[in-house]
Protein backbone atom coordinates (compact mmCIF):
# COMPACT_ATOMS: atom_id res chain seq x y z
CA UNK A 1 12.02 -10.38 -0.84
CA UNK A 2 10.30 -8.95 2.21
CA UNK A 3 7.82 -6.13 2.59
CA UNK A 4 7.36 -4.42 5.94
CA UNK A 5 4.41 -2.11 6.45
CA UNK A 6 4.01 0.36 9.28
CA UNK A 7 2.27 3.54 10.33
CA UNK A 8 -1.22 2.39 11.22
CA UNK A 9 -2.96 3.20 14.43
CA UNK A 10 -6.10 4.31 16.24
CA UNK A 11 -7.20 7.81 15.20
CA UNK A 12 -10.27 9.97 15.31
CA UNK A 13 -12.30 10.89 12.27
CA UNK A 14 -10.80 13.83 10.45
CA UNK A 15 -7.23 13.06 11.48
CA UNK A 16 -4.35 11.98 9.21
CA UNK A 17 -1.97 9.06 8.93
CA UNK A 18 1.02 8.18 6.83
CA UNK A 19 1.56 4.52 6.07
CA UNK A 20 4.94 3.22 4.94
CA UNK A 21 6.11 0.02 3.31
CA UNK A 22 9.75 -0.93 2.75
CA UNK A 23 10.97 -3.65 0.41
CA UNK A 24 14.14 -5.47 1.43
CA UNK A 25 16.25 -8.04 -0.32
CA UNK A 26 18.50 -8.18 -3.35
CA UNK A 27 18.50 -9.32 -6.93
CA UNK A 28 15.20 -8.05 -8.26
CA UNK A 29 13.43 -5.14 -9.91
CA UNK A 30 10.29 -3.67 -8.47
CA UNK A 31 7.53 -2.79 -10.90
CA UNK A 32 4.16 -1.59 -9.62
CA UNK A 33 3.53 -1.14 -5.92
CA UNK A 34 0.20 -0.66 -4.29
CA UNK A 35 -1.90 -0.46 -1.15
CA UNK A 36 -4.85 -2.70 -0.52
CA UNK A 37 -7.18 -2.78 2.43
CA UNK A 38 -9.40 -5.40 4.00
CA UNK A 39 -12.13 -4.59 6.47
CA UNK A 40 -13.74 -7.28 8.67
CA UNK A 41 -16.04 -9.54 6.66
CA UNK A 42 -15.11 -7.78 3.42
CA UNK A 43 -12.92 -8.71 0.51
CA UNK A 44 -9.50 -7.21 0.02
CA UNK A 45 -9.67 -4.26 -2.35
CA UNK A 46 -7.16 -2.05 -4.12
CA UNK A 47 -6.88 1.44 -2.67
CA UNK A 48 -4.09 2.96 -4.73
CA UNK A 49 -1.08 1.99 -6.75
CA UNK A 50 1.98 3.62 -8.30
CA UNK A 51 3.91 2.28 -11.26
CA UNK A 52 7.68 2.17 -11.62
CA UNK A 53 7.41 5.23 -13.85
CA UNK A 54 5.47 7.16 -11.20
CA UNK A 55 1.92 7.00 -12.55
CA UNK A 56 -0.70 6.72 -9.85
CA UNK A 57 -4.25 5.43 -9.68
CA UNK A 58 -6.83 5.53 -6.89
CA UNK A 59 -10.03 3.79 -5.95
CA UNK A 60 -12.87 6.29 -6.40
CA UNK A 61 -13.90 6.48 -2.75
CA UNK A 62 -10.43 7.62 -1.61
CA UNK A 63 -9.57 10.03 -4.40
CA UNK A 64 -8.68 13.40 -2.98
CA UNK A 65 -7.94 12.08 0.52
CA UNK A 66 -5.27 9.46 -0.19
CA UNK A 67 -1.94 10.14 -1.80
CA UNK A 68 0.37 7.30 -2.83
CA UNK A 69 4.03 7.78 -3.52
CA UNK A 70 7.34 5.97 -3.72
CA UNK A 71 10.76 6.81 -2.41
CA UNK A 72 14.15 5.36 -1.52
CA UNK A 73 14.92 4.55 -5.15
CA UNK A 74 11.55 2.88 -5.51
CA UNK A 75 11.94 0.54 -2.55
CA UNK A 76 9.59 2.41 -0.27
CA UNK A 77 5.87 2.95 -0.68
CA UNK A 78 3.87 5.56 1.15
CA UNK A 79 0.20 6.32 1.66
CA UNK A 80 -0.69 9.71 3.06
CA UNK A 81 -4.27 9.76 4.29
CA UNK A 82 -6.10 12.90 5.31
CA UNK A 83 -9.61 13.41 6.70
CA UNK A 84 -9.91 9.81 7.82
CA UNK A 85 -13.40 8.36 8.06
CA UNK A 86 -14.73 5.44 10.10
CA UNK A 87 -15.30 3.53 6.86
CA UNK A 88 -11.53 3.66 6.26
CA UNK A 89 -11.06 1.23 9.16
CA UNK A 90 -9.27 -1.82 7.81
CA UNK A 91 -5.99 -3.68 7.65
CA UNK A 92 -3.88 -1.95 5.01
CA UNK A 93 -1.53 -4.20 3.06
CA UNK A 94 1.22 -3.23 0.68
CA UNK A 95 2.06 -5.24 -2.40
CA UNK A 96 4.90 -5.15 -4.87
CA UNK A 97 5.14 -6.70 -8.32
CA UNK A 98 8.69 -8.01 -8.67
CA UNK A 99 10.84 -9.49 -11.40
CA UNK A 100 13.86 -11.35 -10.16
CA UNK A 101 17.05 -10.85 -12.15
CA UNK A 102 17.43 -13.48 -14.81
CA UNK A 103 13.76 -14.21 -14.86
CA UNK A 104 10.96 -12.81 -17.07
CA UNK A 105 7.94 -13.56 -14.94
CA UNK A 106 6.48 -11.11 -12.48
CA UNK A 107 5.53 -12.17 -8.99
CA UNK A 108 3.46 -10.34 -6.41
CA UNK A 109 4.76 -10.09 -2.86
CA UNK A 110 2.72 -8.92 0.13
CA UNK A 111 3.53 -7.20 3.36
CA UNK A 112 1.97 -8.25 6.65
CA UNK A 113 -0.45 -5.36 6.88
CA UNK A 114 -0.95 -2.51 9.28
CA UNK A 115 -4.20 -1.84 11.15
CA UNK A 116 -5.96 1.51 10.73
CA UNK A 117 -8.88 2.14 13.07
CA UNK A 118 -10.87 5.35 12.82
CA UNK A 119 -13.26 6.27 15.59
CA UNK A 120 -16.20 8.60 15.04
């Protein structure tokens, strides 16, 4: 199982970005997927997640500006961000909760992260 995140960059406040995360590998089922972010000297925090049935949930500070979605038969995760703010600057990491075929336990896998930097 591998997760590859992309789409970050250096943008100005008010601009938009679309982050992507692709899960590769075989022999597993993907349950929930989510985006986390970690700013310098801060703890990693959940930004948004989407379940395998399509339900979404957002951290309060990003509600209305961030939209999380899945595609590619559930193997891709997206985060559309509008009206970016300097406080959104962080490394954004994708995560997937996975159950391998023949197993009952769920494991969390992480992507490597993509840097989002918002200048004022």
